[in-house]
PDB file of C-alpha atoms and ligand atoms in Angstrom:
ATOM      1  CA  UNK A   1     -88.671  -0.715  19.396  1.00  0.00           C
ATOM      2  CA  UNK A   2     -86.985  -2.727  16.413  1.00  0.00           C
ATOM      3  CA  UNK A   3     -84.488  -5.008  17.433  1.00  0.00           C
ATOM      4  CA  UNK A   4     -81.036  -4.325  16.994  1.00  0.00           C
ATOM      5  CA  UNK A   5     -79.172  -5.787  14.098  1.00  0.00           C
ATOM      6  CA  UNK A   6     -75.195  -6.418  13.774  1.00  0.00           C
ATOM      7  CA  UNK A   7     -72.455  -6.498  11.575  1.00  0.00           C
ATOM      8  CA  UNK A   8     -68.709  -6.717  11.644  1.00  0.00           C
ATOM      9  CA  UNK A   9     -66.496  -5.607   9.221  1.00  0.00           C
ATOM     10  CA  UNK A  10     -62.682  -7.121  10.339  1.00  0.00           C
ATOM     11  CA  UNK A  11     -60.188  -4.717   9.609  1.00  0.00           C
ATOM     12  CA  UNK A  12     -62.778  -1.894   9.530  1.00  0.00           C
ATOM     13  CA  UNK A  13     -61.121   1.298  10.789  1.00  0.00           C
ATOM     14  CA  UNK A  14     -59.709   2.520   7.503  1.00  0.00           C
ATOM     15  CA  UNK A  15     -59.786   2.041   3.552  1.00  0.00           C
ATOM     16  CA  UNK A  16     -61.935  -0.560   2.383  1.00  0.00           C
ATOM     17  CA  UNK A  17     -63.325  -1.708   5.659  1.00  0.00           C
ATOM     18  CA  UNK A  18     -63.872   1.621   6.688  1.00  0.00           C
ATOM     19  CA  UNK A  19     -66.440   2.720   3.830  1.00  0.00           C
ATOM     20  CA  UNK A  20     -68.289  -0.694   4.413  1.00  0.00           C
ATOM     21  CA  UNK A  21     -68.529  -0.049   8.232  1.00  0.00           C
ATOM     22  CA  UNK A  22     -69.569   3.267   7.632  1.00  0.00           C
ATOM     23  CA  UNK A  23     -72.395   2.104   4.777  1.00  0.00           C
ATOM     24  CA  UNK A  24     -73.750  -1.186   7.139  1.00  0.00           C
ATOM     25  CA  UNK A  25     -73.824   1.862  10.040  1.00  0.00           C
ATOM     26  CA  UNK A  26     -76.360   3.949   8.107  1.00  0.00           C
ATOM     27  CA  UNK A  27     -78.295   0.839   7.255  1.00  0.00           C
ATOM     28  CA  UNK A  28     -78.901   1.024  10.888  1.00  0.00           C
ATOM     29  CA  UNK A  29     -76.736  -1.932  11.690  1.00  0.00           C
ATOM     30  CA  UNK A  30     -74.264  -1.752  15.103  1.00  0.00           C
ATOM     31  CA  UNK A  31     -70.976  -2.307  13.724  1.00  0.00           C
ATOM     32  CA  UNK A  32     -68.302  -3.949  15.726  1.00  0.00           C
ATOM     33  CA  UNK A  33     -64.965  -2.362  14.036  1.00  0.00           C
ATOM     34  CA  UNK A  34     -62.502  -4.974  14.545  1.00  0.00           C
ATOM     35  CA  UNK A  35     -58.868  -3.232  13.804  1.00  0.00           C
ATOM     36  CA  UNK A  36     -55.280  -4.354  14.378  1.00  0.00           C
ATOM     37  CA  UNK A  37     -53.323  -1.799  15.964  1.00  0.00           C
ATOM     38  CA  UNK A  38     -54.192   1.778  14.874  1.00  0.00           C
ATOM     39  CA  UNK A  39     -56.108   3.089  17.351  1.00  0.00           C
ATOM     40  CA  UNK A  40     -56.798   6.705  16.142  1.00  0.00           C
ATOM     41  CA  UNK A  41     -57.874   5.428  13.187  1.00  0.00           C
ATOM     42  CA  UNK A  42     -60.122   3.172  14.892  1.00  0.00           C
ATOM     43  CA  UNK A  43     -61.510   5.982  17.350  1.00  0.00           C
ATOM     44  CA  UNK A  44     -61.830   8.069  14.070  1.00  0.00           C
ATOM     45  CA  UNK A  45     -63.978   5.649  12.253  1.00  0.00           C
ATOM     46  CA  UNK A  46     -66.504   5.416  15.536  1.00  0.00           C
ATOM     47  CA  UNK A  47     -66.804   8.789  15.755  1.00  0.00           C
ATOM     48  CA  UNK A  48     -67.476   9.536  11.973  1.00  0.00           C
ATOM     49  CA  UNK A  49     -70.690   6.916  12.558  1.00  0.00           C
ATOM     50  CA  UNK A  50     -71.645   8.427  15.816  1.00  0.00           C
ATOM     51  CA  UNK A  51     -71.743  11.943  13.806  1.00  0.00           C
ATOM     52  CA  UNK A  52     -73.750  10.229  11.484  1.00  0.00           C
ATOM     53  CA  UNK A  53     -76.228   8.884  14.037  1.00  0.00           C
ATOM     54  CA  UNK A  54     -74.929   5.576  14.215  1.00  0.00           C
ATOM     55  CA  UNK A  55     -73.746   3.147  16.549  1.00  0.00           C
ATOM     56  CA  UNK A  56     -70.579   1.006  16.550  1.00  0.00           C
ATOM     57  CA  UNK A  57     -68.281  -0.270  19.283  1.00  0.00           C
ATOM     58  CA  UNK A  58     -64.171  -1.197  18.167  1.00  0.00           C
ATOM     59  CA  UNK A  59     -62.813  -4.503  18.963  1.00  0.00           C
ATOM     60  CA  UNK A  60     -59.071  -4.886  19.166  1.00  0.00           C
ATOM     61  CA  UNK A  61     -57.695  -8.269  18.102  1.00  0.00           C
ATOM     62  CA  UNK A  62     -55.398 -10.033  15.319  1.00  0.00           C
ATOM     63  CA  UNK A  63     -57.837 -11.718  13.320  1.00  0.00           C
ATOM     64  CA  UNK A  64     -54.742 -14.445  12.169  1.00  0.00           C
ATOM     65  CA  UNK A  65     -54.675 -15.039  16.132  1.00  0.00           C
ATOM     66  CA  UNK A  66     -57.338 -17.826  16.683  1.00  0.00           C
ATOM     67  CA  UNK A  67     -57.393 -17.352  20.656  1.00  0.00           C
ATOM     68  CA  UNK A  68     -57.427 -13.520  20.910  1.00  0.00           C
ATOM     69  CA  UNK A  69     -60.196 -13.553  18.428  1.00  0.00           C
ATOM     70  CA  UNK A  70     -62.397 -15.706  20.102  1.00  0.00           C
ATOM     71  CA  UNK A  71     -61.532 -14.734  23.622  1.00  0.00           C
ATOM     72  CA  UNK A  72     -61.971 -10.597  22.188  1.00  0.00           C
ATOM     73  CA  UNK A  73     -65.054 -11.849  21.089  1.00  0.00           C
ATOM     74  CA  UNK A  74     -66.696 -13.596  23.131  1.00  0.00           C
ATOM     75  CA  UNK A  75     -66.190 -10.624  26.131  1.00  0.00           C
ATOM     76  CA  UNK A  76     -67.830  -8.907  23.567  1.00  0.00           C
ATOM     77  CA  UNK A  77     -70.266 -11.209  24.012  1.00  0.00           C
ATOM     78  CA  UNK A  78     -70.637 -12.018  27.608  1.00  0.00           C
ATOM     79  CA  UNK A  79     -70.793  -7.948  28.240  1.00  0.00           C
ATOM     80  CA  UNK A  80     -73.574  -6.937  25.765  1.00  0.00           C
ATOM     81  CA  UNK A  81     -75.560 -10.427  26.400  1.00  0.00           C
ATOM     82  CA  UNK A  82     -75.434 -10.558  22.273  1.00  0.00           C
ATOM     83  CA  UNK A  83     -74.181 -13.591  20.498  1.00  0.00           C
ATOM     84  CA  UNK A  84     -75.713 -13.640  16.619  1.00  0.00           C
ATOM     85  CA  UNK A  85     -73.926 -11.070  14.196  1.00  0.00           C
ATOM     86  CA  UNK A  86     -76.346 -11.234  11.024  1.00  0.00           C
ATOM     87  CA  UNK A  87     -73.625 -10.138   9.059  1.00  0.00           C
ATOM     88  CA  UNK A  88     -69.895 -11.085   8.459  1.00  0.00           C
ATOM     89  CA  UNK A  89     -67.447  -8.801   6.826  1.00  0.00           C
ATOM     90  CA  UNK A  90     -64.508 -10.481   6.246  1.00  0.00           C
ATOM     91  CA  UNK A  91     -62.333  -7.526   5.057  1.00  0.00           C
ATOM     92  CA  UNK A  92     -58.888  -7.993   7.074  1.00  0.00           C
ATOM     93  CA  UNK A  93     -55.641  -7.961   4.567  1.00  0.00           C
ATOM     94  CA  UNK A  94     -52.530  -7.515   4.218  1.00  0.00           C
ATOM     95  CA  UNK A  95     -49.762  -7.383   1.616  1.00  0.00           C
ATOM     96  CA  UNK A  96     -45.945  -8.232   1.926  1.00  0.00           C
ATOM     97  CA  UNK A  97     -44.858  -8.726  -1.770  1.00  0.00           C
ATOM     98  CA  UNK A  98     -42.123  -9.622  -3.185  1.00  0.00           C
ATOM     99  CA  UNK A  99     -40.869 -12.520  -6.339  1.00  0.00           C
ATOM    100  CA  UNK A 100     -41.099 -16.041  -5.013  1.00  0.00           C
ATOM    101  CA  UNK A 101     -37.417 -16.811  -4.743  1.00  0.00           C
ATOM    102  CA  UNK A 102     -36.749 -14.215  -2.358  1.00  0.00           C
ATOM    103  CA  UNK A 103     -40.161 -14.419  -0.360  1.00  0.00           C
ATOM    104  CA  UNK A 104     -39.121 -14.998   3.444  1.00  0.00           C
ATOM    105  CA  UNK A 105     -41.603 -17.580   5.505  1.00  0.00           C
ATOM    106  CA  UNK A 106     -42.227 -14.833   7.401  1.00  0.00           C
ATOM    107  CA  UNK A 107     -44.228 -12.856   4.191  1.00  0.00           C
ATOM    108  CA  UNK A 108     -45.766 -15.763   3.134  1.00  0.00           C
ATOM    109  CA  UNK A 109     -46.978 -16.958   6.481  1.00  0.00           C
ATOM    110  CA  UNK A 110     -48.243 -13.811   7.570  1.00  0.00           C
ATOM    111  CA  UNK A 111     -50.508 -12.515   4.544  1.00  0.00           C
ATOM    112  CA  UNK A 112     -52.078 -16.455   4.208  1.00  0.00           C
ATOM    113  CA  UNK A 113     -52.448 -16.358   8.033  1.00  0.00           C
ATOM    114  CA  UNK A 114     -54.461 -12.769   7.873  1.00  0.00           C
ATOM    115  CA  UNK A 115     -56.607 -13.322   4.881  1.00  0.00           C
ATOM    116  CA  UNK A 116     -57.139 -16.654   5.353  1.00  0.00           C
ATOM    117  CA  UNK A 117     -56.587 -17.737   8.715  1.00  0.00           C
ATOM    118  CA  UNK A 118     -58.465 -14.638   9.772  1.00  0.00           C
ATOM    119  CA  UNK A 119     -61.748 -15.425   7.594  1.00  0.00           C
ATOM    120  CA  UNK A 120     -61.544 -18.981   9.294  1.00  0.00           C
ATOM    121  CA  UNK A 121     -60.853 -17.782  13.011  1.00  0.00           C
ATOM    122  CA  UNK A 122     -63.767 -15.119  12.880  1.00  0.00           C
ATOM    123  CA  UNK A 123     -66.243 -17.100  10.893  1.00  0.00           C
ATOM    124  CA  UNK A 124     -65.823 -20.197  12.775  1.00  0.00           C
ATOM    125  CA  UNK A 125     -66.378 -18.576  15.640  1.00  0.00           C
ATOM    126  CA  UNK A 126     -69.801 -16.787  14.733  1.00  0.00           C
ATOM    127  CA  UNK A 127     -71.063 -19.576  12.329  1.00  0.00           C
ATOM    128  CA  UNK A 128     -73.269 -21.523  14.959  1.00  0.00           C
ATOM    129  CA  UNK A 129     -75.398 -18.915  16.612  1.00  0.00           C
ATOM    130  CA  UNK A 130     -76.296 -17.745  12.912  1.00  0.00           C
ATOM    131  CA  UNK A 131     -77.000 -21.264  11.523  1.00  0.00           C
ATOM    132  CA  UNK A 132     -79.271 -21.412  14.880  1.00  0.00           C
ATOM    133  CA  UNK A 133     -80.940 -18.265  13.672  1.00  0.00           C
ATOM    134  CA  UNK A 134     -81.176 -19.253   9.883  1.00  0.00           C
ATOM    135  CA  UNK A 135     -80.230 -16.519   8.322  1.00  0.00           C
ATOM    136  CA  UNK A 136     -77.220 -14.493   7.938  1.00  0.00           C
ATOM    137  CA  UNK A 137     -74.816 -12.978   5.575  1.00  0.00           C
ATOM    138  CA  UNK A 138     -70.603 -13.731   4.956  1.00  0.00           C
ATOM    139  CA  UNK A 139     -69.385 -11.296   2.728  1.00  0.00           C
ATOM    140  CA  UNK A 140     -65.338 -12.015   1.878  1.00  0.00           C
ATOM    141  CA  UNK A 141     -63.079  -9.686   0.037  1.00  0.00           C
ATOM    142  CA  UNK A 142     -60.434 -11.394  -1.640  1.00  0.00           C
ATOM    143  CA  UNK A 143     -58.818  -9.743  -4.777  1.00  0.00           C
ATOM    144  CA  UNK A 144     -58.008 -10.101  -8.444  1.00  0.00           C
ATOM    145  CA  UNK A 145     -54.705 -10.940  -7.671  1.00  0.00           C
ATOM    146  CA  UNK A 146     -56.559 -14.219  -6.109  1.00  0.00           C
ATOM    147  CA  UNK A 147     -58.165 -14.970  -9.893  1.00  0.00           C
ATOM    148  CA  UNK A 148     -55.995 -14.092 -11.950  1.00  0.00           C
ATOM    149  CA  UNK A 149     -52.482 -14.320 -10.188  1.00  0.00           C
ATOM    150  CA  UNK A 150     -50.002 -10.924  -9.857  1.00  0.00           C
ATOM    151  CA  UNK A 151     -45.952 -11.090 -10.208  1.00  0.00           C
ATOM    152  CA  UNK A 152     -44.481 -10.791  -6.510  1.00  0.00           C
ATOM    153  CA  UNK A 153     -47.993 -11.348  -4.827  1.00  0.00           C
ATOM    154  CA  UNK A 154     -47.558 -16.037  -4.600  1.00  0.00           C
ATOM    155  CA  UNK A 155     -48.456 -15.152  -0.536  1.00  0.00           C
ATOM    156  CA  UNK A 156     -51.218 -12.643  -1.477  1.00  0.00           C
ATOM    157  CA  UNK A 157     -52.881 -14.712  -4.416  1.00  0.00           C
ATOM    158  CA  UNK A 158     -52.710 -17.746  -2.639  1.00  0.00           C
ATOM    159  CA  UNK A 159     -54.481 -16.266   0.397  1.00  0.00           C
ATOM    160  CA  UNK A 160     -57.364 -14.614  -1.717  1.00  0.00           C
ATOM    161  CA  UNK A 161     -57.236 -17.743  -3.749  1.00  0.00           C
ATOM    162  CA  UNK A 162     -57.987 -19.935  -1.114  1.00  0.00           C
ATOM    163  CA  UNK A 163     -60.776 -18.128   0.658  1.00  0.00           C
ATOM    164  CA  UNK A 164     -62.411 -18.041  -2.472  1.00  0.00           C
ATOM    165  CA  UNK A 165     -62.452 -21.715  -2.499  1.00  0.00           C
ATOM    166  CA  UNK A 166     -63.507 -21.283   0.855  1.00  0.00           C
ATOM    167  CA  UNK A 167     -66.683 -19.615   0.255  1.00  0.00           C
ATOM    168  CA  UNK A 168     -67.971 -21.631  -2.460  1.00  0.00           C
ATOM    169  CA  UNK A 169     -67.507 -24.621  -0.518  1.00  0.00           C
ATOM    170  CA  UNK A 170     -69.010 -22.535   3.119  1.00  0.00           C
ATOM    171  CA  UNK A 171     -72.000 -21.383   0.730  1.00  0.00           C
ATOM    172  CA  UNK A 172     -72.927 -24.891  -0.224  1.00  0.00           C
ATOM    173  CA  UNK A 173     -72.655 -25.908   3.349  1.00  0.00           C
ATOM    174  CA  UNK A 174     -74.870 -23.297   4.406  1.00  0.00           C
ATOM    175  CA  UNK A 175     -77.315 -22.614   1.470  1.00  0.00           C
ATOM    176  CA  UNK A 176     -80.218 -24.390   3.135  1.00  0.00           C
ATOM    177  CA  UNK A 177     -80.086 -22.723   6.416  1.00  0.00           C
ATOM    178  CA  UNK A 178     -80.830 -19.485   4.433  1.00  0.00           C
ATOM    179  CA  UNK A 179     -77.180 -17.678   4.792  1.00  0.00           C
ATOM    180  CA  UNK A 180     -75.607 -16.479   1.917  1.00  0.00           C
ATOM    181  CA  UNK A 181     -71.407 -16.733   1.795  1.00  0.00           C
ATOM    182  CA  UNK A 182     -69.873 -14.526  -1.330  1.00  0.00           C
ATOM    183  CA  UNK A 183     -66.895 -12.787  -2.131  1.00  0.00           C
ATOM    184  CA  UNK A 184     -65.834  -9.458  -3.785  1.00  0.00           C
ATOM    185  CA  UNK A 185     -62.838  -9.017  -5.852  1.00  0.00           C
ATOM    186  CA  UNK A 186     -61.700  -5.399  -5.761  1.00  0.00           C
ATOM    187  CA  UNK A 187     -59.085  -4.862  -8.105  1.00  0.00           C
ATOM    188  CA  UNK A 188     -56.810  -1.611  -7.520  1.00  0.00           C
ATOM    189  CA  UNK A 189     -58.754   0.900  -4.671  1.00  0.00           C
ATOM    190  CA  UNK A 190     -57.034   3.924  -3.300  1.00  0.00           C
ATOM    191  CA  UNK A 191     -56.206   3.247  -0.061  1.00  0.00           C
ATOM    192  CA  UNK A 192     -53.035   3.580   2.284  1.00  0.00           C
ATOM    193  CA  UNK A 193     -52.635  -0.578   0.809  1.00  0.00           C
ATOM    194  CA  UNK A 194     -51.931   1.073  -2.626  1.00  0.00           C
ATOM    195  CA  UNK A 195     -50.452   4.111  -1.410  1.00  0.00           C
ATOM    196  CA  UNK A 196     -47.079   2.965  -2.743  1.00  0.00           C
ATOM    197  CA  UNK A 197     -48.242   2.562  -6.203  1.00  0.00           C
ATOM    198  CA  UNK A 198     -48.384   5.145  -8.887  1.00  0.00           C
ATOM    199  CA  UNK A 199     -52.231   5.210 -10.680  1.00  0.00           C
ATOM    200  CA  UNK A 200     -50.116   6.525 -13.626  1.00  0.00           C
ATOM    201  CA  UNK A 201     -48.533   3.546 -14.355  1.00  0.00           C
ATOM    202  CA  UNK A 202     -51.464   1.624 -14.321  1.00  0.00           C
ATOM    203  CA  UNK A 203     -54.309   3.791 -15.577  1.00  0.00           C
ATOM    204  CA  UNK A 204     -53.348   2.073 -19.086  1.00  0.00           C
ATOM    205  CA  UNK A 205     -54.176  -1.376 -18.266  1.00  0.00           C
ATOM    206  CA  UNK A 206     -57.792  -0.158 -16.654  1.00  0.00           C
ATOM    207  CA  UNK A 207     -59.847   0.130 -19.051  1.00  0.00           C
ATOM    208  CA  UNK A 208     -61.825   2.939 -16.454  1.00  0.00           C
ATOM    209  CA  UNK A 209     -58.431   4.345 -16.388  1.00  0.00           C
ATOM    210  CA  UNK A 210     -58.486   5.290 -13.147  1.00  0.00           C
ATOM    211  CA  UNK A 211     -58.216   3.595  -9.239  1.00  0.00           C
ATOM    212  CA  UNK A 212     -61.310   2.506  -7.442  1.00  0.00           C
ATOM    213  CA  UNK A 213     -62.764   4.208  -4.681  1.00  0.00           C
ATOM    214  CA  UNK A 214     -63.436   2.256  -1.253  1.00  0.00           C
ATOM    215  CA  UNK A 215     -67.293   3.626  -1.703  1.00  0.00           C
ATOM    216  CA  UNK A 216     -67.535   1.208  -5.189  1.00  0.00           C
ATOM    217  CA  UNK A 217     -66.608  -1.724  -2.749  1.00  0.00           C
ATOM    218  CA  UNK A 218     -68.787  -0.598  -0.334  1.00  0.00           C
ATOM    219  CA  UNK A 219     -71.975  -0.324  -2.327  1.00  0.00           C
ATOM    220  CA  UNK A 220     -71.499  -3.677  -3.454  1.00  0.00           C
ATOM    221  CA  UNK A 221     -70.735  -5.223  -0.079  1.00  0.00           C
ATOM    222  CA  UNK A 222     -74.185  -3.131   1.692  1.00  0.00           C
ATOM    223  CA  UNK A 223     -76.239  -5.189  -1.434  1.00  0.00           C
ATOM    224  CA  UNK A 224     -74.686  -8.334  -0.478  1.00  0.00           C
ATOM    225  CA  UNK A 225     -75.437  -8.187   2.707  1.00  0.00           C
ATOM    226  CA  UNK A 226     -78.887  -7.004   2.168  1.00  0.00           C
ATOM    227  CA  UNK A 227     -81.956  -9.377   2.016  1.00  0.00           C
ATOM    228  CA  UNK A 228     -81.897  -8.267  -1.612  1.00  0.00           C
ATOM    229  CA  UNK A 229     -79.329 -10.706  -2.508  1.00  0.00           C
ATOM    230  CA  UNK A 230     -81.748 -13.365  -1.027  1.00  0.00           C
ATOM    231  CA  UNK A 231     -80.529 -16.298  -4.088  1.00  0.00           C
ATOM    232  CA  UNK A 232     -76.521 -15.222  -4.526  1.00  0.00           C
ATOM    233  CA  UNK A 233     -74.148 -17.435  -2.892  1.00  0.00           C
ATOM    234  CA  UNK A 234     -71.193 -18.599  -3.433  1.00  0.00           C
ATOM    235  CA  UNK A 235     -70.344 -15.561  -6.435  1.00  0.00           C
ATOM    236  CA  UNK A 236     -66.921 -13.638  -6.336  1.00  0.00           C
ATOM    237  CA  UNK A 237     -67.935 -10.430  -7.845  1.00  0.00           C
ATOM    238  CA  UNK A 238     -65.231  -7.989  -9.247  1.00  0.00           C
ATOM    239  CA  UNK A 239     -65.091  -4.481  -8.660  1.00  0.00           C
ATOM    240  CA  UNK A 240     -62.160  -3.411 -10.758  1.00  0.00           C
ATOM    241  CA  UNK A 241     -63.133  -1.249 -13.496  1.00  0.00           C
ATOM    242  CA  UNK A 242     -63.054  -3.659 -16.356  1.00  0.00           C
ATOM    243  CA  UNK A 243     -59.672  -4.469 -15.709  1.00  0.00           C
ATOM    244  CA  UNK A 244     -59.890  -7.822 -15.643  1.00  0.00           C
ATOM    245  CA  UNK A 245     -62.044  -8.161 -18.696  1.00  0.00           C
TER     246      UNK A 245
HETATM  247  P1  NAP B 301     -55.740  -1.004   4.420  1.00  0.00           P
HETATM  248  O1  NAP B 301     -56.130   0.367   4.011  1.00  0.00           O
HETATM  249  O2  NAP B 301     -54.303  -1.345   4.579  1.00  0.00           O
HETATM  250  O3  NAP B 301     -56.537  -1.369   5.787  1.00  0.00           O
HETATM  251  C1  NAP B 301     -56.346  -2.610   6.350  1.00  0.00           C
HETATM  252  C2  NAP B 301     -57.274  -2.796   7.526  1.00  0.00           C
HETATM  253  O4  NAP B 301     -57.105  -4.142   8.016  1.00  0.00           O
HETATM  254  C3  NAP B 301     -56.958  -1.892   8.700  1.00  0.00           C
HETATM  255  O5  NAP B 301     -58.168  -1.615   9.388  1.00  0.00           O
HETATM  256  C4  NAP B 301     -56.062  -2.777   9.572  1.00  0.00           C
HETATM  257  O6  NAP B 301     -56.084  -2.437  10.965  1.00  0.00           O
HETATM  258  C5  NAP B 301     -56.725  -4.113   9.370  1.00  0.00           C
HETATM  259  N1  NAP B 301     -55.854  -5.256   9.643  1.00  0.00           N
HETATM  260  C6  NAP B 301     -54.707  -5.605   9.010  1.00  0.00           C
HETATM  261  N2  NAP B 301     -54.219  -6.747   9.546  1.00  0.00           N
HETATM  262  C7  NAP B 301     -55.069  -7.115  10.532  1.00  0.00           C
HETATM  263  C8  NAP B 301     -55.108  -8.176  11.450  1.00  0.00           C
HETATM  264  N3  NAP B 301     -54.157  -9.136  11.476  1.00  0.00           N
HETATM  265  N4  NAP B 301     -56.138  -8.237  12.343  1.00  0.00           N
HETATM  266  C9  NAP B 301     -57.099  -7.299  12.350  1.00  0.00           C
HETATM  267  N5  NAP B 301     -57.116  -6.251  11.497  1.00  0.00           N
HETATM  268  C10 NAP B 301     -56.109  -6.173  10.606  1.00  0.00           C
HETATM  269  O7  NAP B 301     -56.302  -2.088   3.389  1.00  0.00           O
HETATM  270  P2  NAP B 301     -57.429  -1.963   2.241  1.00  0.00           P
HETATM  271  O8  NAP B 301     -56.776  -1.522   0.999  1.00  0.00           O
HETATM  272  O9  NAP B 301     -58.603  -1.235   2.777  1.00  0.00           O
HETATM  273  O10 NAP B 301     -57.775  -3.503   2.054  1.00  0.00           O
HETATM  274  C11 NAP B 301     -58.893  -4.122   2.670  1.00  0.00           C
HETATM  275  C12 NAP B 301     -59.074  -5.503   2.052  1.00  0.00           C
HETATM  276  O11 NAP B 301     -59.257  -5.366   0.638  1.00  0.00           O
HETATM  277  C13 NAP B 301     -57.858  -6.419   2.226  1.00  0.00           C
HETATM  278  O12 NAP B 301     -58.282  -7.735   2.453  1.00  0.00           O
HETATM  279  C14 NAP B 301     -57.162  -6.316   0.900  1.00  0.00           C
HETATM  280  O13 NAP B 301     -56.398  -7.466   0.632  1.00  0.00           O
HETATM  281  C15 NAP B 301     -58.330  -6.191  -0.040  1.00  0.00           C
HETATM  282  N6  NAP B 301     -58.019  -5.569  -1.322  1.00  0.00           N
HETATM  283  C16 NAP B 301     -57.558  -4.302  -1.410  1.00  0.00           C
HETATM  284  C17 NAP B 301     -57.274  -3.753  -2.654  1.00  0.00           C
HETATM  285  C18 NAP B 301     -56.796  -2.346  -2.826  1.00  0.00           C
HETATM  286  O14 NAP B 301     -56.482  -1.977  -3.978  1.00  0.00           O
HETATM  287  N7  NAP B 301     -56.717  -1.539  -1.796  1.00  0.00           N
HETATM  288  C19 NAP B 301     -57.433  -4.529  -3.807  1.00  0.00           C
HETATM  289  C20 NAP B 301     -57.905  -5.830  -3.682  1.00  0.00           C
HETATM  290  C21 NAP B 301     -58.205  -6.334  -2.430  1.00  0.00           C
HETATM  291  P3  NAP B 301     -54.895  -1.485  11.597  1.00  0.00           P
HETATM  292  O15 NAP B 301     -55.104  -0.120  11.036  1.00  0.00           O
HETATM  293  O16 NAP B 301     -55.121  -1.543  13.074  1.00  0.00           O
HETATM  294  O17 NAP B 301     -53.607  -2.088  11.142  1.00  0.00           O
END
């Protein structure tokens, strides 16, 4: 029997995270679904890769909470006797935007302490057995907004901004050892994130004209983490139809 392979995709019981959980699932990875607080939509997500002949298992835990993430993960670990994760999704996010003058510390702690407190806390954490096993994959999804800056979104931008700078300096740190670190810039994706904005006002400034879909992150994310992206590291790759170009 072939040995089983994992993944985690943070955040990975709906939109985004969902559709990559879902993809690294049919790869024939066991996905641990890390999620927040929404339950159903957790249990929903397991069952959709069960259906699909799948395996995944849901971990509870705030990713911008250093000691429930470890502690969450490592009983993980100490009940399934498993301690490398070949891949790392780093998809947890949130937004809370508003114009810089009226920003309270609360909204700008919060979204840099998910984004990129939560890419530290979980990385950190799983970094050594996979530098042991030389090989691995980090996968981060930032955001245009962290390239190219958005009005109201100094908290958001400066989170995505950051990890980005993050994983160019994590991918030089780790070339040798044979893991690759790389992030993905999705610009607008329909998901309950950008439920609250209308596609109609900004189908003009895509040149696509039209939102993403979480499955056009996804795709990209499965061939990053794939051993076909053997010599990319250290990359932000957009998925925004052309809007930033
Ligand atoms: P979403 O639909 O709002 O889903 C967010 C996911 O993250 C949920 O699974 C949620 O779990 C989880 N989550 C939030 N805070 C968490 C925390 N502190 N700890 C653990 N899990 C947490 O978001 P999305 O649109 O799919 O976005 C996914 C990623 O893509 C984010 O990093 C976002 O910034 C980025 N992104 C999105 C867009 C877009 O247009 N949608 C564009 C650019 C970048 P619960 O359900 O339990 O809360």
């Amino acid at each position: 029997m072939s040995e089983v392979k994992y993944a985690i995709v943070t955040g990975g019981s709906r939109g985004i995270g969902k559709a990559i959980a879902l993809n690294l699932a049919s790869e024939g990875y066991h996905v641990l679904i890390n999620y927040q607080s929404n339950e159903t939509a957790a249990n929903e997500t397991i069952d959709e890769i069960k259906n699909n002949g799948g395996t995944a298992t849901k971990l509870k835990f705030d990713v911008a909470n250093t000691e429930q993430t470890e502690s969450v993960l490592q009983a993980w670990m100490d009940e399934s006797g498993v301690n490398y994760i070949e891949v790392i999704v780093n998809n947890a996010g949130i937004k809370k935007d508003n114009l810089m003058m009226w920003m309270t510390n609360e909204e700008w702690h919060s979204v840099i302490d998910t984004s990129l407190g939560g890419f530290f806390n979980v990385t950190r954490f799983l970094l050594k057995p996979m530098l042991t096993k030389r090989y691995g994959r980090i996968v981060n999804v930032v955001s245009l907004s962290g390239v190219k800056g958005m009005s109201g979104q100094t908290n958001y931008a400066a989170a995505k901004a950051a990890v980005i700078g993050a994983t160019k300096s994590l991918a030089q740190e780790v070339a040798k050892r044979k893991i690759t670190v790389n992030a993905v810039a999705p610009g607008f994706i329909k998901t309950d994130m950008t439920s609250d904005i209308d596609p109609e006002m900004y189908k003009k400034i895509i040149p696509m004209e039209r939102f993403g879909e979480v499955e056009e992150v996804a795709s990209l994310v499965s061939f990053l983490a794939s051993k076909n992206a053997s010599y990319i590291t250290g990359e932000v790759i957009h998925v925004n139809g052309g809007l930033y170009t």
